[in-house]
Short mmCIF file of C-alpha atoms in Angstrom, two decimals:
data_model
loop_
_atom_site.label_atom_id
_atom_site.label_comp_id
_atom_site.label_asym_id
_atom_site.label_seq_id
_atom_site.Cartn_x
_atom_site.Cartn_y
_atom_site.Cartn_z
CA MET A 1 -7.11 -5.97 -26.31
CA LEU A 2 -5.17 -7.67 -23.57
CA ALA A 3 -8.32 -8.92 -21.84
CA ASP A 4 -11.99 -9.41 -22.67
CA ASP A 5 -13.05 -7.17 -25.53
CA GLU A 6 -14.81 -4.22 -23.90
CA PRO A 7 -15.17 -0.50 -24.63
CA LEU A 8 -12.16 1.51 -23.56
CA ASN A 9 -12.79 3.95 -20.75
CA PRO A 10 -9.73 6.22 -20.71
CA THR A 11 -10.65 7.81 -17.38
CA GLU A 12 -10.98 4.55 -15.44
CA PRO A 13 -7.79 3.76 -13.48
CA GLY A 14 -6.12 0.68 -14.96
CA HIS A 15 -7.73 0.94 -18.40
CA PRO A 16 -6.07 3.67 -20.49
CA ALA A 17 -4.49 2.75 -23.80
CA LEU A 18 -0.74 2.29 -23.93
CA MET A 19 1.46 3.53 -26.78
CA LEU A 20 4.79 1.66 -26.97
CA ILE A 21 7.35 3.47 -29.12
CA SER A 22 10.20 1.07 -29.83
CA ALA A 23 11.97 -0.60 -32.74
CA SER A 24 12.28 -3.83 -30.74
CA ASP A 25 9.88 -6.70 -31.44
CA GLU A 26 11.31 -8.47 -28.38
CA LEU A 27 10.43 -5.54 -26.11
CA GLU A 28 6.88 -5.50 -27.43
CA ALA A 29 6.54 -9.23 -26.76
CA SER A 30 7.86 -8.74 -23.22
CA TRP A 31 5.36 -5.99 -22.46
CA ARG A 32 2.45 -8.03 -23.80
CA SER A 33 3.56 -10.92 -21.61
CA TRP A 34 3.81 -8.71 -18.50
CA LEU A 35 0.46 -7.08 -19.10
CA GLU A 36 -1.60 -10.04 -20.27
CA PRO A 37 -2.86 -11.28 -16.88
CA TRP A 38 -4.20 -7.99 -15.57
CA TRP A 39 -4.13 -4.97 -17.90
CA GLN A 40 -7.44 -4.36 -19.68
CA GLY A 41 -6.46 -1.52 -21.99
CA HIS A 42 -5.20 -1.51 -25.58
CA LEU A 43 -1.48 -1.76 -26.28
CA PHE A 44 -0.39 -0.06 -29.50
CA ARG A 45 3.16 -0.29 -30.78
CA CYS A 46 4.94 2.05 -33.22
CA ARG A 47 8.53 1.93 -34.38
CA SER A 48 9.01 5.70 -34.39
CA PRO A 49 7.50 8.82 -32.81
CA GLU A 50 6.29 9.94 -36.24
CA ALA A 51 4.31 6.74 -36.70
CA ALA A 52 2.72 7.24 -33.30
CA VAL A 53 1.19 10.63 -34.10
CA PRO A 54 -1.95 9.38 -35.95
CA ILE A 55 -2.81 7.11 -33.02
CA LEU A 56 -2.11 9.79 -30.42
CA GLN A 57 -4.53 12.11 -32.22
CA GLN A 58 -7.35 9.61 -31.65
CA PHE A 59 -7.05 9.57 -27.85
CA SER A 60 -7.69 12.15 -25.17
CA ALA A 61 -6.17 9.80 -22.57
CA LEU A 62 -3.19 7.60 -23.28
CA ILE A 63 0.10 6.55 -21.63
CA ILE A 64 3.31 6.78 -23.64
CA LEU A 65 5.91 4.01 -23.22
CA LEU A 66 9.09 5.39 -24.79
CA GLU A 67 12.22 3.29 -25.25
CA THR A 68 15.14 5.67 -24.96
CA ALA A 69 18.76 5.83 -23.84
CA CYS A 70 19.34 9.58 -24.14
CA PRO A 71 17.67 12.32 -22.06
CA GLU A 72 17.89 14.84 -24.90
CA HIS A 73 16.18 12.39 -27.26
CA ALA A 74 13.50 11.66 -24.67
CA SER A 75 12.85 15.33 -23.97
CA SER A 76 12.51 16.34 -27.63
CA THR A 77 10.37 13.27 -28.45
CA LEU A 78 7.95 13.89 -25.59
CA SER A 79 7.64 17.57 -26.54
CA ARG A 80 6.60 16.59 -30.06
CA LEU A 81 4.20 13.89 -28.94
CA ARG A 82 2.46 16.03 -26.33
CA LYS A 83 1.52 18.57 -28.97
CA HIS A 84 -0.97 15.94 -30.09
CA CYS A 85 -1.88 14.47 -26.68
CA PRO A 86 -1.04 17.16 -24.09
CA THR A 87 -2.08 15.24 -20.97
CA ALA A 88 -0.29 11.99 -21.81
CA PRO A 89 1.98 10.81 -18.99
CA SER A 90 5.05 8.87 -20.05
CA VAL A 91 7.07 5.91 -18.82
CA LEU A 92 10.67 6.06 -20.04
CA LEU A 93 11.98 2.57 -20.73
CA LEU A 94 15.66 2.74 -19.79
CA THR A 95 18.45 0.19 -19.93
CA GLN A 96 20.24 1.39 -16.79
CA GLN A 97 19.58 3.44 -13.67
CA PRO A 98 19.15 7.14 -14.58
CA ASP A 99 21.89 9.54 -13.55
CA GLN A 100 21.90 13.34 -13.07
CA ARG A 101 21.34 13.92 -16.80
CA TRP A 102 17.79 12.64 -16.39
CA GLN A 103 16.92 14.83 -13.40
CA ALA A 104 14.98 17.48 -15.33
CA LEU A 105 12.78 14.83 -16.97
CA LEU A 106 12.18 12.74 -13.87
CA THR A 107 11.30 15.64 -11.59
CA ASP A 108 8.36 16.32 -13.91
CA PRO A 109 5.38 14.51 -12.31
CA CYS A 110 4.16 13.54 -15.81
CA ASN A 111 7.21 11.32 -16.37
CA ASP A 112 8.29 8.10 -14.74
CA TYR A 113 10.73 5.37 -15.70
CA PHE A 114 11.00 1.60 -15.78
CA LEU A 115 13.91 -0.79 -16.30
CA PRO A 116 12.67 -3.67 -18.49
CA GLY A 117 15.81 -5.64 -17.74
CA GLU A 118 14.78 -5.75 -14.07
CA ALA A 119 11.10 -6.46 -14.61
CA CYS A 120 9.27 -6.39 -11.29
CA ASP A 121 5.54 -6.97 -11.43
CA THR A 122 4.89 -4.79 -8.38
CA THR A 123 6.96 -1.90 -9.74
CA LEU A 124 5.29 -2.15 -13.14
CA ARG A 125 1.80 -2.10 -11.63
CA ARG A 126 2.75 0.83 -9.42
CA VAL A 127 4.13 2.90 -12.31
CA LEU A 128 1.15 2.30 -14.59
CA ARG A 129 -1.34 2.86 -11.78
CA TYR A 130 0.27 6.23 -11.09
CA CYS A 131 0.03 7.21 -14.75
CA SER A 132 -3.61 6.11 -14.86
CA HIS A 133 -4.49 8.22 -11.84
CA LEU A 134 -2.60 11.15 -13.34
CA LEU A 135 -4.83 10.90 -16.39
CA LEU A 136 -7.86 10.83 -14.13
CA CYS A 137 -6.56 13.96 -12.44
CA HIS A 138 -6.18 15.75 -15.77
CA ASP A 139 -9.65 14.66 -16.88
CA ARG A 140 -11.32 15.94 -13.73
CA LEU A 141 -9.41 19.19 -13.88
CA ARG A 142 -10.48 19.67 -17.50
CA LYS A 143 -14.12 19.18 -16.51
CA LEU A 144 -13.71 21.68 -13.69
CA GLU A 145 -12.32 24.21 -16.12
CA GLN A 146 -15.19 23.59 -18.50
CA LEU A 147 -17.53 24.43 -15.64
CA GLN A 148 -15.40 27.54 -14.92
CA GLN A 149 -14.54 26.22 -11.48
CA LEU A 150 -10.89 27.19 -11.48
CA GLN A 151 -10.11 26.26 -7.88
CA ASN A 152 -7.24 23.85 -7.15
CA PRO A 153 -8.07 20.18 -7.63
CA GLU A 154 -8.78 18.19 -4.47
CA PRO A 155 -6.14 15.67 -3.33
CA SER A 156 -8.57 12.89 -4.24
CA SER A 157 -8.37 13.79 -7.95
CA GLY A 158 -5.14 11.86 -8.47
CA TYR A 159 -1.86 10.82 -6.92
CA ASP A 160 -0.11 13.66 -5.13
CA PRO A 161 3.14 14.03 -7.12
CA GLU A 162 5.13 14.80 -3.96
CA LEU A 163 3.88 11.64 -2.25
CA TRP A 164 4.53 9.57 -5.36
CA ARG A 165 8.09 10.89 -5.58
CA ALA A 166 8.53 10.16 -1.88
CA LEU A 167 7.65 6.52 -2.57
CA GLN A 168 10.07 6.40 -5.49
CA ARG A 169 12.87 7.98 -3.48
CA GLU A 170 12.26 5.68 -0.51
CA GLU A 171 11.54 8.54 1.88
CA PHE A 172 9.03 6.36 3.73
CA VAL A 173 10.29 4.29 6.65
CA LEU A 174 8.72 1.69 8.92
CA PHE A 175 8.54 1.87 12.69
CA TYR A 176 7.44 -1.01 14.90
CA GLN A 177 5.34 -0.94 18.05
CA PRO A 178 5.87 -4.09 20.14
CA ARG A 179 3.02 -6.25 21.37
CA ILE A 180 3.28 -7.84 24.81
CA ASP A 181 1.85 -11.24 25.75
CA LEU A 182 0.21 -10.71 29.14
CA ARG A 183 0.56 -14.34 30.15
CA GLU A 184 4.23 -14.78 29.23
CA GLY A 185 5.29 -11.17 29.77
CA ASN A 186 7.42 -11.06 26.61
CA ILE A 187 7.30 -9.50 23.16
CA CYS A 188 4.99 -11.52 20.93
CA GLY A 189 5.17 -9.47 17.75
CA ALA A 190 4.68 -5.89 16.62
CA GLU A 191 2.62 -3.63 14.43
CA ALA A 192 4.39 -2.08 11.43
CA LEU A 193 3.64 1.65 11.25
CA ILE A 194 4.68 3.89 8.38
CA ARG A 195 6.40 7.26 8.69
CA TRP A 196 7.49 9.80 6.08
CA GLN A 197 11.03 11.12 6.46
CA HIS A 198 10.28 14.39 4.69
CA PRO A 199 13.44 16.14 3.43
CA GLU A 200 12.24 19.52 4.74
CA ARG A 201 9.54 18.88 7.35
CA GLY A 202 11.21 16.01 9.18
CA LEU A 203 9.57 12.79 10.35
CA LEU A 204 5.81 12.86 9.65
CA THR A 205 3.23 10.55 11.21
CA PRO A 206 0.51 8.91 9.07
CA ASP A 207 -2.16 11.52 9.85
CA HIS A 208 -0.12 13.98 7.75
CA PHE A 209 -0.22 11.92 4.54
CA ILE A 210 -2.33 8.74 4.74
CA PRO A 211 -5.68 10.56 4.19
CA ASP A 212 -4.37 11.87 0.85
CA CYS A 213 -3.02 8.42 0.00
CA GLU A 214 -6.40 6.87 0.79
CA ALA A 215 -8.29 9.46 -1.21
CA SER A 216 -6.13 9.14 -4.32
CA GLY A 217 -5.49 5.40 -4.24
CA LEU A 218 -1.74 5.76 -3.65
CA VAL A 219 -2.28 3.68 -0.51
CA VAL A 220 -2.43 0.61 -2.78
CA PRO A 221 1.17 0.73 -4.09
CA LEU A 222 2.28 2.11 -0.72
CA GLY A 223 0.73 -0.92 0.96
CA TYR A 224 2.65 -3.28 -1.31
CA TRP A 225 5.84 -1.39 -0.48
CA VAL A 226 5.20 -1.94 3.24
CA ILE A 227 4.83 -5.70 2.69
CA GLN A 228 8.09 -5.75 0.73
CA GLN A 229 9.95 -3.88 3.47
CA VAL A 230 8.61 -6.15 6.21
CA GLY A 231 9.61 -9.16 4.11
CA LYS A 232 13.16 -7.84 3.81
CA SER A 233 13.38 -7.16 7.55
CA LEU A 234 11.90 -10.41 8.86
CA PRO A 235 15.11 -12.50 8.64
CA ASN A 236 16.90 -10.05 10.98
CA MET A 237 13.90 -10.01 13.32
CA LEU A 238 13.79 -13.80 13.50
CA ALA A 239 17.53 -13.89 14.14
CA SER A 240 17.01 -11.41 16.99
CA GLY A 241 14.39 -13.60 18.63
CA LEU A 242 11.03 -12.65 17.11
CA ASN A 243 8.45 -15.17 18.32
CA GLY A 244 5.17 -13.95 16.93
CA ARG A 245 3.77 -11.98 14.02
CA ILE A 246 4.29 -8.58 12.44
CA GLY A 247 0.98 -6.82 11.82
CA ILE A 248 0.51 -4.88 8.57
CA ASN A 249 -2.51 -2.66 8.00
CA LEU A 250 -4.73 -3.23 4.96
CA SER A 251 -7.17 -0.41 4.20
CA PHE A 252 -10.52 -0.56 2.45
CA ARG A 253 -8.94 1.11 -0.61
CA GLN A 254 -6.48 -1.74 -0.98
CA PHE A 255 -9.38 -4.16 -1.30
CA GLN A 256 -10.54 -2.20 -4.35
CA ASP A 257 -7.53 -3.69 -6.15
CA ARG A 258 -8.87 -6.86 -7.76
CA PHE A 259 -5.38 -8.36 -7.71
CA LEU A 260 -4.71 -7.71 -4.02
CA ALA A 261 -4.41 -11.34 -2.91
CA THR A 262 -2.53 -12.41 -6.02
CA THR A 263 -0.01 -9.60 -5.67
CA ILE A 264 0.53 -10.25 -1.96
CA GLU A 265 1.00 -13.95 -2.67
CA ARG A 266 3.64 -13.06 -5.26
CA LEU A 267 5.44 -10.81 -2.77
CA ILE A 268 5.40 -13.57 -0.16
CA LYS A 269 7.04 -15.97 -2.61
CA GLN A 270 9.47 -13.35 -3.93
CA HIS A 271 10.79 -12.47 -0.47
CA LEU A 272 10.50 -16.02 0.94
CA ILE A 273 8.30 -14.71 3.77
CA ASP A 274 7.39 -17.25 6.43
CA THR A 275 3.65 -16.63 6.60
CA ARG A 276 3.64 -17.76 10.24
CA THR A 277 5.27 -14.39 11.00
CA LEU A 278 2.74 -12.31 9.05
CA GLU A 279 -0.58 -10.78 10.08
CA PHE A 280 -2.79 -8.36 8.18
CA GLU A 281 -4.83 -5.90 10.21
CA LEU A 282 -8.21 -5.09 8.69
CA THR A 283 -10.56 -2.22 9.44
CA GLU A 284 -14.28 -2.67 9.83
CA THR A 285 -14.71 -0.42 6.78
CA ALA A 286 -12.66 -2.89 4.73
CA LEU A 287 -14.79 -5.82 5.90
CA CYS A 288 -18.01 -4.10 4.88
CA SER A 289 -16.81 -2.54 1.59
CA ASP A 290 -17.18 -5.54 -0.76
CA GLU A 291 -18.06 -8.65 1.21
CA GLU A 292 -17.55 -11.18 -1.58
CA HIS A 293 -14.20 -9.80 -2.74
CA VAL A 294 -12.96 -9.36 0.84
CA ARG A 295 -13.94 -12.91 1.73
CA GLU A 296 -12.23 -14.34 -1.37
CA SER A 297 -9.04 -12.34 -0.76
CA ILE A 298 -8.84 -13.24 2.93
CA THR A 299 -9.55 -16.91 2.24
CA GLN A 300 -6.86 -17.05 -0.45
CA LEU A 301 -4.24 -15.51 1.84
CA SER A 302 -5.34 -17.45 4.90
CA ALA A 303 -4.68 -20.67 2.99
CA LEU A 304 -1.02 -19.61 2.84
CA GLY A 305 -0.83 -19.37 6.64
CA VAL A 306 -1.33 -15.61 7.02
CA GLU A 307 -3.46 -14.53 9.99
CA PHE A 308 -5.88 -11.60 10.15
CA SER A 309 -6.88 -9.26 12.93
CA LEU A 310 -9.69 -6.72 13.09
CA ASP A 311 -8.33 -3.28 14.01
CA ASP A 312 -10.19 -0.60 15.99
CA PHE A 313 -12.84 -3.11 17.03
CA GLY A 314 -15.94 -1.48 18.44
CA THR A 315 -15.70 1.80 16.50
CA GLY A 316 -17.58 0.66 13.39
CA TYR A 317 -20.41 -1.64 12.41
CA SER A 318 -18.98 -5.14 12.30
CA SER A 319 -21.28 -7.92 11.21
CA PHE A 320 -20.85 -10.71 13.75
CA SER A 321 -22.03 -13.23 11.17
CA LEU A 322 -19.25 -11.98 8.85
CA LEU A 323 -16.71 -12.29 11.67
CA GLN A 324 -17.72 -15.92 12.10
CA LYS A 325 -17.38 -16.60 8.37
CA LEU A 326 -13.94 -15.01 7.96
CA PRO A 327 -10.66 -16.39 9.33
CA VAL A 328 -10.08 -13.40 11.61
CA ALA A 329 -7.95 -14.66 14.50
CA THR A 330 -7.67 -11.52 16.64
CA LEU A 331 -9.80 -8.53 17.65
CA LYS A 332 -8.03 -5.29 18.60
CA ILE A 333 -9.81 -3.09 21.15
CA ASP A 334 -9.57 0.52 20.07
CA LYS A 335 -7.51 2.83 22.28
CA SER A 336 -10.50 5.17 22.73
CA PHE A 337 -12.07 2.54 25.02
CA VAL A 338 -8.81 1.71 26.80
CA ALA A 339 -8.29 5.41 27.61
CA GLY A 340 -11.36 5.34 29.90
CA ILE A 341 -10.29 2.40 32.06
CA PRO A 342 -10.30 2.14 34.92
CA GLY A 343 -12.70 4.79 36.14
CA ASN A 344 -15.25 5.18 33.37
CA ALA A 345 -17.99 2.63 34.06
CA ASP A 346 -19.22 2.56 30.45
CA ASP A 347 -15.74 1.98 29.00
CA GLU A 348 -14.99 -0.66 31.62
CA GLU A 349 -18.14 -2.58 30.70
CA ILE A 350 -17.44 -2.24 26.96
CA VAL A 351 -13.87 -3.54 27.34
CA ARG A 352 -15.00 -6.46 29.52
CA ALA A 353 -17.72 -7.32 26.99
CA MET A 354 -15.34 -7.18 24.02
CA ILE A 355 -12.81 -9.44 25.73
CA SER A 356 -15.58 -11.91 26.57
CA LEU A 357 -17.00 -11.73 23.04
CA ALA A 358 -13.59 -12.35 21.47
CA HIS A 359 -12.96 -15.39 23.64
CA ASN A 360 -16.48 -16.75 23.01
CA LEU A 361 -15.71 -16.51 19.28
CA ASN A 362 -12.40 -18.34 19.87
CA LYS A 363 -10.38 -15.27 18.99
CA GLN A 364 -7.45 -13.56 20.64
CA VAL A 365 -7.87 -9.98 21.87
CA ILE A 366 -5.32 -7.15 21.84
CA ALA A 367 -5.83 -3.85 23.69
CA GLU A 368 -4.29 -0.82 22.01
CA GLY A 369 -3.17 2.42 23.61
CA VAL A 370 -2.12 1.09 27.02
CA GLU A 371 -0.36 4.02 28.70
CA ASN A 372 -0.30 3.30 32.44
CA ARG A 373 -0.14 0.52 35.00
CA ASP A 374 -3.78 0.90 36.10
CA GLN A 375 -4.95 0.16 32.57
CA LEU A 376 -2.58 -2.79 32.35
CA GLU A 377 -3.76 -4.30 35.65
CA PHE A 378 -7.41 -3.93 34.61
CA LEU A 379 -6.71 -5.80 31.36
CA ILE A 380 -4.78 -8.54 33.16
CA ARG A 381 -7.66 -9.03 35.62
CA HIS A 382 -10.12 -9.44 32.77
CA ASP A 383 -7.98 -11.91 30.82
CA CYS A 384 -6.89 -9.76 27.88
CA ASP A 385 -4.36 -11.69 25.77
CA GLN A 386 -2.02 -9.00 24.47
CA VAL A 387 -1.42 -5.25 24.72
CA GLN A 388 0.48 -2.54 22.92
CA GLY A 389 0.99 1.07 23.89
CA TYR A 390 3.33 3.73 25.25
CA PHE A 391 3.47 2.07 28.69
CA PHE A 392 5.74 -0.53 27.10
CA SER A 393 7.10 1.23 24.03
CA ARG A 394 6.38 3.90 21.52
CA PRO A 395 6.75 2.93 17.84
CA ILE A 396 10.51 2.56 17.27
CA CYS A 397 12.77 2.21 14.25
CA GLU A 398 13.84 -1.22 13.03
CA GLU A 399 17.28 -1.02 14.64
CA GLN A 400 15.78 -0.25 18.06
CA PHE A 401 13.18 -2.98 17.66
CA LEU A 402 15.88 -5.54 16.86
CA ALA A 403 17.78 -4.46 19.97
CA LEU A 404 14.60 -4.79 22.05
CA LEU A 405 13.98 -8.29 20.68
CA SER A 406 17.54 -9.34 21.50
CA HIS A 407 17.23 -7.95 25.03
CA SER A 408 13.91 -9.74 25.57
CA GLN A 409 15.38 -13.00 24.30
CA ARG A 410 18.32 -12.75 26.72
CA GLN A 411 15.93 -12.14 29.62
CA GLN A 412 13.88 -15.21 28.71
CA ALA A 413 16.94 -17.43 28.42
CA PRO A 414 17.33 -19.89 31.35
#
């Protein structure tokens, strides 16, 4: 065992057994070192595929780690091994980036690859998490078949292979929607919003793919990818005049990852992210999902200088006592309330009350979905701190956002 000795549950994501097939003692030692802090499944090691067969026959759920340098060797080896463990996903351990010869293997959703020479903790976790969810998918499908329910599996039964491949192929892109400081009148940050540049369907907004990502758990590795991309882009944003924070959404599913704060802290150090430029946007569902774990994660990250905001405030069931306990610096008024101002007496009163509540709790308040001047003037009159919405800018690509920052900086120059 790589963690506390406990019964193996092959269908629990993160806990399947691993079968390393390699003649290298050094590679085995490296994998044990990588896995030791967080993987709770068995790691078996065999020097040949033949030696692996007796172990494979003992498991209905297992992930194959195959050291290989030849696609033909990999294909024939996996064919033999899957006769004994048909649902086993594999991670091909390569020494260099795969070329066209590997295409047939890597377009199979049951196969993935990893480059041990470029060990990246985030990539490793992402690959093994995908394989674990694939096993869960196979297990649920098998149970459905046993019950003679032969309908297609629901998206929640495992990672969608197309979405997983989209993440691997970097088909996702980030757009940024500027935030405006109503007192200074300048850009004071932005919210990072993900899009999928689908090769056939074009640019897709989150409502086309995030529900499936949430249901399957793919939103966890996808969320880490977003943090990485923002970290890579921040130096250019700062050079263009960014004076504020970039908001990144964290969903309730991401808080189900026990290593959320630790992984984010590692990404911050890896990409040398100035935490004064980073903000994580939480949903009320996330706050209420696991109070102790959420509080520990937020406290750990807040100690690094990261700020937190509460997204879609007013649409859920926030505990005000929890808001006072957590280092949430900003409340974001949901656009559904902003849409009714001015004119709708109920929405006007709700918006006024939320602005007052935020300030009484010593928190900033951002209004989302501002689309016209009347809404803007109402929010200014009632002392809202910041706004974002189509009246100022739709979400734009990084290049356009950098140009907007540069233009704003020139206008502010004396």
